[in-house]
PDB file of C-alpha atoms and ligand atoms in Angstrom:
ATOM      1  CA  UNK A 262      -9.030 -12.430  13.123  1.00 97.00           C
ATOM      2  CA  UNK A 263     -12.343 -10.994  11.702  1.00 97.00           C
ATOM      3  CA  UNK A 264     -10.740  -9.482   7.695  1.00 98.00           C
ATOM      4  CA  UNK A 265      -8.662  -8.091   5.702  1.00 98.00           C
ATOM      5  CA  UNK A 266     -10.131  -4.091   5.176  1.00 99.00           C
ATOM      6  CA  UNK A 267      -8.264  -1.917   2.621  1.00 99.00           C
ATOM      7  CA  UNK A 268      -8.482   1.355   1.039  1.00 98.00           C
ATOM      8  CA  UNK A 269      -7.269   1.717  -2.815  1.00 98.00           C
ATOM      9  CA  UNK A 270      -7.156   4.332  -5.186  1.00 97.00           C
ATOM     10  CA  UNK A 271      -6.480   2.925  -8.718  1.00 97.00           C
ATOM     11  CA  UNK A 272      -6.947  -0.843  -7.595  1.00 98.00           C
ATOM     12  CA  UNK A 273      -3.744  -2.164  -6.903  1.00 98.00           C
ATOM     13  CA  UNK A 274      -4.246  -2.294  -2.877  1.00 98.00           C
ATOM     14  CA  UNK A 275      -7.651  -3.805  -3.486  1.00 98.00           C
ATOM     15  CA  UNK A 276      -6.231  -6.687  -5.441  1.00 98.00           C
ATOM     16  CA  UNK A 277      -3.274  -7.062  -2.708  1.00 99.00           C
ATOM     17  CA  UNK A 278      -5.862  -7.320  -0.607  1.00 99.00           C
ATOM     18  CA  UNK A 279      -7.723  -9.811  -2.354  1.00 98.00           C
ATOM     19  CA  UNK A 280      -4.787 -11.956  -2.687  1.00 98.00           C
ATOM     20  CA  UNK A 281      -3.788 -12.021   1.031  1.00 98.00           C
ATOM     21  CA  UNK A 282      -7.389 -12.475   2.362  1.00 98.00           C
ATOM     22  CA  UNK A 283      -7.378 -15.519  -0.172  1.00 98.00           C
ATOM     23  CA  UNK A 284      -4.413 -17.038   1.080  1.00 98.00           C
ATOM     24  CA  UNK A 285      -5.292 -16.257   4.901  1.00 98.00           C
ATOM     25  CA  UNK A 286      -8.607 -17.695   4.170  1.00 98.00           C
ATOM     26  CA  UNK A 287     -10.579 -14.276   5.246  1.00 98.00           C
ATOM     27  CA  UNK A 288     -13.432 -12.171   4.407  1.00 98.00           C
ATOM     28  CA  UNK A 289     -11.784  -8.425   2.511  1.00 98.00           C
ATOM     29  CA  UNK A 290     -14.129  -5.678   2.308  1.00 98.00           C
ATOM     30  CA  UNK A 291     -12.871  -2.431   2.072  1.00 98.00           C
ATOM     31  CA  UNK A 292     -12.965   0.318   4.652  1.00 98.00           C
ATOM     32  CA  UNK A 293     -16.099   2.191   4.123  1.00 98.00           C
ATOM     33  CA  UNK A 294     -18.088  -1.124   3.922  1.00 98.00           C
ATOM     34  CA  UNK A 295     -16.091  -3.056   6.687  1.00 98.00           C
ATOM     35  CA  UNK A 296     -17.316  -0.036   9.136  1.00 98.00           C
ATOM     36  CA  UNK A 297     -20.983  -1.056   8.426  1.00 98.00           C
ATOM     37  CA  UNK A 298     -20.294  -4.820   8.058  1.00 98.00           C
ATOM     38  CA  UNK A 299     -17.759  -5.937  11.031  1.00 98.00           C
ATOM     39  CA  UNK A 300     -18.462  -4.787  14.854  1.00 98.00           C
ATOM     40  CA  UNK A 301     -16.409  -1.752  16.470  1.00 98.00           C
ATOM     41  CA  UNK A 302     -12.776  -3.115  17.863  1.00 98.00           C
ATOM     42  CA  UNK A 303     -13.198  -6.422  15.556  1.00 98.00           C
ATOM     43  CA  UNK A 304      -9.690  -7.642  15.000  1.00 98.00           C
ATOM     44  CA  UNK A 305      -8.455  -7.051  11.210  1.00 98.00           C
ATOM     45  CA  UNK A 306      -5.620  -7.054   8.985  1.00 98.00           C
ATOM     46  CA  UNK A 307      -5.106  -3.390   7.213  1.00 99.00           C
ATOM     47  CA  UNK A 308      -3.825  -2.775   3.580  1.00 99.00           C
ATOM     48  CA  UNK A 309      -3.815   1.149   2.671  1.00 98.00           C
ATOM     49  CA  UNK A 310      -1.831   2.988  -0.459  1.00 98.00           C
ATOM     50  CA  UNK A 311       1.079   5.499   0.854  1.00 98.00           C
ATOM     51  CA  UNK A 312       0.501   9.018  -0.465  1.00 97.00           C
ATOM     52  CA  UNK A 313       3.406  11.498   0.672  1.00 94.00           C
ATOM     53  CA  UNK A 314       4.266   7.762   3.316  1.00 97.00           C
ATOM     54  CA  UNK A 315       0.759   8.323   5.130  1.00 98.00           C
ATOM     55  CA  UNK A 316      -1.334   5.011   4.872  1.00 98.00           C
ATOM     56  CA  UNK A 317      -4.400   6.458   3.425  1.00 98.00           C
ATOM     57  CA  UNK A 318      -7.386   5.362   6.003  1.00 98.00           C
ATOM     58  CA  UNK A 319      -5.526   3.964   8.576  1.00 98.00           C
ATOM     59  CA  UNK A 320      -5.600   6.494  11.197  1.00 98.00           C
ATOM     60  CA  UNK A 321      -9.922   5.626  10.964  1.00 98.00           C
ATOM     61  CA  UNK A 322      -8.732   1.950  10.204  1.00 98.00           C
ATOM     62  CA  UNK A 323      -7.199   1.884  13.889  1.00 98.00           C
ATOM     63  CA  UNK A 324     -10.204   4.405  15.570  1.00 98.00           C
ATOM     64  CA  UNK A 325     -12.996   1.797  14.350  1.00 98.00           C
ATOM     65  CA  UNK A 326     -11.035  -2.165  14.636  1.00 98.00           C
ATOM     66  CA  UNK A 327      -8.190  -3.530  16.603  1.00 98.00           C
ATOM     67  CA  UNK A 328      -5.591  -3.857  13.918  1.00 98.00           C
ATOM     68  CA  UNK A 329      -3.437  -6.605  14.193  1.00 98.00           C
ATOM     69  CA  UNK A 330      -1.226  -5.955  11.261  1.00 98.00           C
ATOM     70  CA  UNK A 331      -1.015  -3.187   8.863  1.00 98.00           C
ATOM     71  CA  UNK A 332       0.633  -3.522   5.219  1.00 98.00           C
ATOM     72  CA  UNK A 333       1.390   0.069   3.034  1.00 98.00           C
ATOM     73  CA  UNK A 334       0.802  -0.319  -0.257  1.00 98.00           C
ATOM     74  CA  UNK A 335       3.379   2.249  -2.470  1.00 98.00           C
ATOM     75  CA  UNK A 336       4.767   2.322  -6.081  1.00 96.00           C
ATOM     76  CA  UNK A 337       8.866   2.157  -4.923  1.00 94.00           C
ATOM     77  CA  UNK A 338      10.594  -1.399  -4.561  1.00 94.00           C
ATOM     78  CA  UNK A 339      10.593  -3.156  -1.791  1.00 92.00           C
ATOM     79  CA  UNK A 340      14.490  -2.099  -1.385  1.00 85.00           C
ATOM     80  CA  UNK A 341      13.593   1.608  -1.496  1.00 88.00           C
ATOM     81  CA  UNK A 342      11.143   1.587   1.774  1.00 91.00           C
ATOM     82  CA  UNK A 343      11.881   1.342   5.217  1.00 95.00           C
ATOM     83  CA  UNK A 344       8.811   0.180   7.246  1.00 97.00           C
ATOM     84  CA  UNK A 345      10.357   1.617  10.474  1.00 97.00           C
ATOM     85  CA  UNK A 346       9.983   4.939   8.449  1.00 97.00           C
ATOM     86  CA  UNK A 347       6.179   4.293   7.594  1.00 98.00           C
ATOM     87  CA  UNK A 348       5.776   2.857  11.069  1.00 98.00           C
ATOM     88  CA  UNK A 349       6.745   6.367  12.553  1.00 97.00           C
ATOM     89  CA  UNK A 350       5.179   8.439  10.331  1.00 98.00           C
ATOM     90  CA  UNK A 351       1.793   6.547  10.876  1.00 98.00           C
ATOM     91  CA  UNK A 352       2.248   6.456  14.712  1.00 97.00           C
ATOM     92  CA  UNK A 353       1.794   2.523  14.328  1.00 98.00           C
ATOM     93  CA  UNK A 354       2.010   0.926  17.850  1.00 91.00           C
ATOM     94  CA  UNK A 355       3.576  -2.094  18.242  1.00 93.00           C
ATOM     95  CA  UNK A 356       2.064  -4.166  15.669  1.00 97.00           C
ATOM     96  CA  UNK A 357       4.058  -5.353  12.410  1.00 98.00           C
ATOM     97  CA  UNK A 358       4.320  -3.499   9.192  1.00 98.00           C
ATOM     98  CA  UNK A 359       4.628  -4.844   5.822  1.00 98.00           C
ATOM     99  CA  UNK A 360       5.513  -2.949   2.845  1.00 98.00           C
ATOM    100  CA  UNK A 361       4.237  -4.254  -0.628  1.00 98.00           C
ATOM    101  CA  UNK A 362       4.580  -2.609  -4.432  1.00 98.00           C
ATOM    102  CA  UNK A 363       1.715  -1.831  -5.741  1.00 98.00           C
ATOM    103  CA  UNK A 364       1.824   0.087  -9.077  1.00 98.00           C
ATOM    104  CA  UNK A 365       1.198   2.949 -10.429  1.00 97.00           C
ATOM    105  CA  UNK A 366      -1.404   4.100 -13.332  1.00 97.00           C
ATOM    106  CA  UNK A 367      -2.413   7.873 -14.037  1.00 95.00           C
ATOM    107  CA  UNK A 368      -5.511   6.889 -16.331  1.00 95.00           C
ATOM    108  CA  UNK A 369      -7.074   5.876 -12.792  1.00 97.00           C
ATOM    109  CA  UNK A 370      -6.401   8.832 -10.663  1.00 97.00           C
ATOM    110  CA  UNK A 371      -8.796  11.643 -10.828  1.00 95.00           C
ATOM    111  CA  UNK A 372      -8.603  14.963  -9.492  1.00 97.00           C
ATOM    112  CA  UNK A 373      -5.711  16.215  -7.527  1.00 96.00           C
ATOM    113  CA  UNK A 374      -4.140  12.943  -7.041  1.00 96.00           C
ATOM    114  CA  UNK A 375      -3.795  12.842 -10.486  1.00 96.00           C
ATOM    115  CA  UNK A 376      -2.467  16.362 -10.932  1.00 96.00           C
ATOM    116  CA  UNK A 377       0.016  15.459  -8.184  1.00 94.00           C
ATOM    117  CA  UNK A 378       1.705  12.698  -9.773  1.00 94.00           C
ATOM    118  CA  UNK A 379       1.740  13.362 -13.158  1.00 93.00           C
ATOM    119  CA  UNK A 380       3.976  16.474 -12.175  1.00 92.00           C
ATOM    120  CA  UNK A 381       5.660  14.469  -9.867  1.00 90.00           C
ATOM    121  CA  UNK A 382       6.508  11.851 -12.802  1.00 88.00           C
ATOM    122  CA  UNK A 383       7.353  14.714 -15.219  1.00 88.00           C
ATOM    123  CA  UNK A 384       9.796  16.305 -12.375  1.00 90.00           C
ATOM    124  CA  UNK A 385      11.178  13.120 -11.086  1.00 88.00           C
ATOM    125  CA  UNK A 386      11.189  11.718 -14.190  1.00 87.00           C
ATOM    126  CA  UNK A 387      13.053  14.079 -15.905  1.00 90.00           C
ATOM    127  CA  UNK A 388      15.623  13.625 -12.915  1.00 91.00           C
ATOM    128  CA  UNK A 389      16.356  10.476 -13.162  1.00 91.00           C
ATOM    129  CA  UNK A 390      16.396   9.912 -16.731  1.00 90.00           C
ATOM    130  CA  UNK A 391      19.137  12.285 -16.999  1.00 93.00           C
ATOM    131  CA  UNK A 392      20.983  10.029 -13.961  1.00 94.00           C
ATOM    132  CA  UNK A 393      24.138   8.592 -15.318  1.00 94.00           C
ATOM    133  CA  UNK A 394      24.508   5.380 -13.246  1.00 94.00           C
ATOM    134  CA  UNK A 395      20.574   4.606 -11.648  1.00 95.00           C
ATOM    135  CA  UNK A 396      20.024   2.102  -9.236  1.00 94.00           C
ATOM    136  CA  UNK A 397      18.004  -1.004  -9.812  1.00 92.00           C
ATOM    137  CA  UNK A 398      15.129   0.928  -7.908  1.00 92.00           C
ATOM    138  CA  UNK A 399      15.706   4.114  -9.809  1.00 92.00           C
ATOM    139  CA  UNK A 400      15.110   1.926 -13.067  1.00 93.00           C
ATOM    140  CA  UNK A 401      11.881   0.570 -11.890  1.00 92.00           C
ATOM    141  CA  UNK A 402      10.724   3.674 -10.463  1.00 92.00           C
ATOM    142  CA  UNK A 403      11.251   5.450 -13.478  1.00 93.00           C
ATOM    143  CA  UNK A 404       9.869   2.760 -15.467  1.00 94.00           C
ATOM    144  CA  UNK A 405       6.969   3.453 -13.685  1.00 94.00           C
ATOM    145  CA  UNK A 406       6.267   6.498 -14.053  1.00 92.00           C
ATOM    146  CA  UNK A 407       7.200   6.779 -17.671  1.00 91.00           C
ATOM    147  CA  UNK A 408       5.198   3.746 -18.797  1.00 93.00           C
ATOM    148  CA  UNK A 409       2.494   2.463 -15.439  1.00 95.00           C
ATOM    149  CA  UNK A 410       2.508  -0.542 -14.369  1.00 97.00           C
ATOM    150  CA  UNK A 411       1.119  -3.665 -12.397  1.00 98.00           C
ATOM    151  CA  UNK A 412       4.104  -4.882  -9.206  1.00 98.00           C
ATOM    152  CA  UNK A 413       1.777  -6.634  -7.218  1.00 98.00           C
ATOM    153  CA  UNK A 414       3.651  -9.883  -6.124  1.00 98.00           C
ATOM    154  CA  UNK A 415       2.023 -13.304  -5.120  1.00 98.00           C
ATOM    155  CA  UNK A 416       5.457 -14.351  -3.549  1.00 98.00           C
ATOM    156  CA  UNK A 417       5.509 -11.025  -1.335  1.00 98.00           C
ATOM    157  CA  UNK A 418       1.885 -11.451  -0.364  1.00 98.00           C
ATOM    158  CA  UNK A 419       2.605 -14.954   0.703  1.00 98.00           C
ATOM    159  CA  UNK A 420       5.912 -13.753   2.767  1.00 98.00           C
ATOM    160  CA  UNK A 421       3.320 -11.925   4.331  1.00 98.00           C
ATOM    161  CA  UNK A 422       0.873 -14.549   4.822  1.00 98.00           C
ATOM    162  CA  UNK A 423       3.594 -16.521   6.892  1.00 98.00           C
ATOM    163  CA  UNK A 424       4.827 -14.345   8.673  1.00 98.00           C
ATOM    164  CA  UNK A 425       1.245 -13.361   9.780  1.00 98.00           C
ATOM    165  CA  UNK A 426       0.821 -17.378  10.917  1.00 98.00           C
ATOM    166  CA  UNK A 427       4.624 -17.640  12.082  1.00 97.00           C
ATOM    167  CA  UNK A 428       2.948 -14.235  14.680  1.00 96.00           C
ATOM    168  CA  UNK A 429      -0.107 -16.615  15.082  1.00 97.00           C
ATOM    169  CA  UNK A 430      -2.042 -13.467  14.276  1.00 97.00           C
ATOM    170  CA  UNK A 431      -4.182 -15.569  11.274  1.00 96.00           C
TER     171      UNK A 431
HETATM  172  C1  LIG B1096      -0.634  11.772  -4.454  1.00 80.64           C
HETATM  173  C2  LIG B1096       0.122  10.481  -4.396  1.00 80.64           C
HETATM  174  C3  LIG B1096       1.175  10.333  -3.503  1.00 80.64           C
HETATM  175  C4  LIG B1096       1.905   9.135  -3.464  1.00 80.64           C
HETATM  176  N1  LIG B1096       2.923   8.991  -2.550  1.00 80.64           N
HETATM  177  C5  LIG B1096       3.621   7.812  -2.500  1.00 80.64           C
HETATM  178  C6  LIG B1096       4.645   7.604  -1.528  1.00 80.64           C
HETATM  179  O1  LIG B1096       4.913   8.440  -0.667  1.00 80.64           O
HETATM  180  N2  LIG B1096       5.347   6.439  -1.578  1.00 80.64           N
HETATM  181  C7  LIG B1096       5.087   5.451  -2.497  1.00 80.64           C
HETATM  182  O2  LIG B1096       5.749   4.418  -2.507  1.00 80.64           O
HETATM  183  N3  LIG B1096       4.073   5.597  -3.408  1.00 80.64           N
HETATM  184  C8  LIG B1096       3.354   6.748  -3.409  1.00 80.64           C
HETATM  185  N4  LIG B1096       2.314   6.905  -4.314  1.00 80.64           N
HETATM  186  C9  LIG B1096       1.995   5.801  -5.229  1.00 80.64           C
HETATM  187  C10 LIG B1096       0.846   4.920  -4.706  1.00 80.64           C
HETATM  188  O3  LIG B1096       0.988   4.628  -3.338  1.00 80.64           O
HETATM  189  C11 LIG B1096       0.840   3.632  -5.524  1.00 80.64           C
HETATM  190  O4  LIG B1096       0.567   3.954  -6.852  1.00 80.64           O
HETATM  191  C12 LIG B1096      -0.140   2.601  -4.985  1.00 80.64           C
HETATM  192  O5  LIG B1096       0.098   1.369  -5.619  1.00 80.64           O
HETATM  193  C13 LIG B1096      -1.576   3.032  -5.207  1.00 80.64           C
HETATM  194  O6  LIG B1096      -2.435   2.068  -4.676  1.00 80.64           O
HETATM  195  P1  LIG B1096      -3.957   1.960  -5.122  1.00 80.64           P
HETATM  196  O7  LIG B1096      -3.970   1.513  -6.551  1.00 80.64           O
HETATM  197  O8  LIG B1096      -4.548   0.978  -4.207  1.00 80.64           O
HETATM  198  O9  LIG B1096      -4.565   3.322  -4.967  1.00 80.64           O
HETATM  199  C14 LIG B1096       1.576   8.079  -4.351  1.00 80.64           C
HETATM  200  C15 LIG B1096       0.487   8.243  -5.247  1.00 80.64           C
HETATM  201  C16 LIG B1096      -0.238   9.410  -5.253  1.00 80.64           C
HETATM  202  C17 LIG B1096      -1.420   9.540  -6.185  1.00 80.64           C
END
């Protein structure tokens, strides 16, 4: 295993990504710079942030290195994703698919990525809060997108991190 190679947005897959090459004991770069740095077909690990459930880069994450392992990076809870979902949507072979939280702030989105979610948050938002009885994950989310916020988790990146040796892939 050559890296870890991400793509992020507002920062929060770049510091998953930071954490997990740590603990696997790898070089991170992200994509752009990992396709001048590493060799075509080098063997990596791939972190990218879901937008609409595609794994932003991926698709040239997989044309350019021989991905062993792919985690998406989103703002629901762990309990609100399925990974066979992103797995399909992504056309993902047979390698295994992690999802992590990320977070969510709209002072670091520009452009239409911005425009997107903050009438997304004012829509969904307005949804939920008027939900009677919301779900743990319906809390969160909302909390979210009402107030930003930091989810990235040193336990789940660790999860990953041994499941990732228990595969032998690091
Ligand atoms: C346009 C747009 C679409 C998004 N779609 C999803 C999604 O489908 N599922 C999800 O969990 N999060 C979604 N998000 C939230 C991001 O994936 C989340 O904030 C992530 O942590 C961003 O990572 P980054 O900071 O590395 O860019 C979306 C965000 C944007 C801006």
């Amino acid at each position: 295993m050559k890296a870890v190679v991400y793509t992020s947005e507002s920062g929060f897959t770049k510091k998953c990504a930071e954490i997990l090459s740590e603990k696997a004991g790898l070089p991170v770069y992200d994509l752009k710079t990992a396709i001048s740095a590493l060799a075509k077909g080098d063997e990596i690990i791939y972190l990218g942030w879901l937008m609409a459930g595609f794994i932003k880069g991926y698709k040239k994450a997989a044309k350019n290195f021989d991905v062993k392992a792919v985690c998406a990076v989103g703002m629901g809870t762990p309990g609100s994703q399925s990974t066979e979902k992103i797995k399909n949507q992504n056309h993902i072979g047979i390698v295994p698919v992690f999802y992590l939280q990320g977070g969510f702030d709209i002072n670091k989105l520009h452009g239409l990525n911005k425009y997107m979610m903050s009438s997304m948050s004012k829509g969904v938002g307005k949804k939920l809060s008027e939900k009677p009885d919301k779900t743990v994950d319906e809390k969160d989310m909302l909390d979210l997108m009402l107030n930003g916020g930091d989810r990235v988790s040193e336990e789940s990146i660790s999860q990953v991190v041994s499941c990732l040796k228990g595969a032998k892939i690091i």
